[in-house]
Amino acid sequence: VLDEVCETTGVTLKRYMNEVAMLNPELTELTVLFGAIDTACKAITNMVKRSQLPSSETLGYQGEVNIQGEDQKKLDVITNEVLKRALRFTGKMGVLASEEEDVPLDLVNTEKDAIFADTGKYVAVFDPLDGSSNVDAGIPTGTIIGIYDHDENCAMDDESCEGDECAQQELNCLSNTLQAGTNLVAAAYCLYSSSTFFVLTLGAGTYGFTLDENLGEFVLSHPNMKIPETSSIMSFNEANTHMWDEPLQKVVKGWRDGTGKSGQQFSSRYIGSMVGDVHRTLLYGGVFGYPGDTKNVNGKLRLLYEGAPMSFIMEQAGGISTTGTKRVMEIQPEYVHQRVPIIMGSKNDIEEVMEAYAAAE
Ligand code: AHG
Ligand code: MN
Ligand code: MN
Ligand code: MN
């Protein structure tokens, strides 16, 4: 009977997480988190799909500007609330950091009157709605999440800091969110597109699930994803080409006219939603990037809740993610909303970019 059940329902995300917990008891609390994230992604996909109906209350702008200086969409705000609540009510969270929160939320010290004893075991960093400027045009959007251990022993040496530097240090320390990507214990994204996808890594490969709406469950559809080692798709906002670093301009020119290392003539695919562009890159191969340029030396994407989690997922699928000269996952964040230049994708093509940067040094 089990096989028949398995045949019809497939391996659901819930079953996958139960098996992970049975095989790795130390990850049991982590698998509880993913139960909450599973539900949050289903709630968000419903909101995104219904946001364009005339009766919808969630169309358009919130009328606020977030700390990024972006006009917030109503859905930015609502999806942020959905994720904060979903994570907080697991009772496992120490701190949450979000693109839509000015500063990290410290749940351990502020949830004293909570109805449950908060273990405070994990830190979550997330982008509740990635590509939100596209949402009213029906273009795919996503959610990006990274999970760290909440490390208590935080270096608080208040001899070396002055004034508000101490305040920032205390905030960083309290928040524990400022950890390099190499500390991530898990990373995941949901993609709200032709289907609703859930892609995650726990550090042992990258696994993709597709929402079966008849079941109401994410079902394993892309086990152990591996990005093609070489490709012929570039994915950049090419309006900025003239402001990029010389080495990158040189490599992209070679891809455009078929004179690059692979001799391939590349095509260009860019939807302006990182989750959608990276998902296609993982499946079809390619190079996705938001490089630094003369206007914004660190580019546009945020290290903590876009760059590092997506780099973890990409690396676990056999890809590379670099600034051109540094592995993105090794960058130690200085502050929560720090931006990072990022070029990620198929191994051979990214190596061509890194070689060009090395030759220019
Ligand atoms: P967000 O909607 O979370 O603020 O992120 C938008 C990002 C990312 O999704 C995408 O790759 C990039 O912005 C597109 O930027 P441009 O429109 O400048 O190309
Ligand atoms: Mn935004
Ligand atoms: Mn984003
Ligand atoms: Mn966002």
Tab-separated table of N, CA and C in Angstrom, residues 47-60 74 136:
chain	number	residue	atom	x	y	z
A	47	MET	N	-1.990	34.660	-2.343
A	47	MET	CA	-2.115	36.127	-2.326
A	47	MET	C	-1.646	36.720	-3.643
A	48	VAL	N	-0.515	36.218	-4.138
A	48	VAL	CA	0.040	36.759	-5.395
A	48	VAL	C	-0.944	36.503	-6.536
A	49	LYS	N	-1.493	35.280	-6.586
A	49	LYS	CA	-2.392	34.925	-7.687
A	49	LYS	C	-3.687	35.744	-7.641
A	50	ARG	N	-4.126	36.106	-6.417
A	50	ARG	CA	-5.416	36.805	-6.291
A	50	ARG	C	-5.227	38.320	-6.296
A	51	SER	N	-3.953	38.771	-6.287
A	51	SER	CA	-3.700	40.215	-6.057
A	51	SER	C	-4.210	41.072	-7.215
A	52	GLN	N	-4.403	40.490	-8.367
A	52	GLN	CA	-4.785	41.300	-9.541
A	52	GLN	C	-6.297	41.333	-9.767
A	53	LEU	N	-7.061	40.604	-8.907
A	53	LEU	CA	-8.526	40.611	-9.096
A	53	LEU	C	-9.095	41.961	-8.676
A	54	PRO	N	-10.175	42.423	-9.335
A	54	PRO	CA	-10.749	43.740	-9.018
A	54	PRO	C	-11.090	43.869	-7.514
A	55	SER	N	-11.489	42.718	-6.925
A	55	SER	CA	-11.927	42.785	-5.509
A	55	SER	C	-10.716	42.803	-4.561
A	56	SER	N	-9.492	42.647	-5.174
A	56	SER	CA	-8.331	42.445	-4.298
A	56	SER	C	-7.979	43.721	-3.535
A	57	GLU	N	-7.586	43.539	-2.274
A	57	GLU	CA	-7.125	44.662	-1.434
A	57	GLU	C	-5.607	44.789	-1.511
A	58	THR	N	-4.977	43.886	-2.283
A	58	THR	CA	-3.502	43.849	-2.156
A	58	THR	C	-2.814	44.310	-3.434
A	59	LEU	N	-3.558	45.051	-4.251
A	59	LEU	CA	-2.984	45.532	-5.517
A	59	LEU	C	-2.179	46.807	-5.256
A	60	GLY	N	-1.074	46.985	-5.951
A	60	GLY	CA	-0.401	48.285	-5.969
A	60	GLY	C	0.485	48.603	-4.774
A	74	LYS	N	2.048	46.736	-1.550
A	74	LYS	CA	1.234	46.209	-0.438
A	74	LYS	C	1.652	44.764	-0.159
A	136	ASP	N	2.589	43.363	-10.307
A	136	ASP	CA	1.346	43.845	-10.940
A	136	ASP	C	1.369	43.628	-12.445
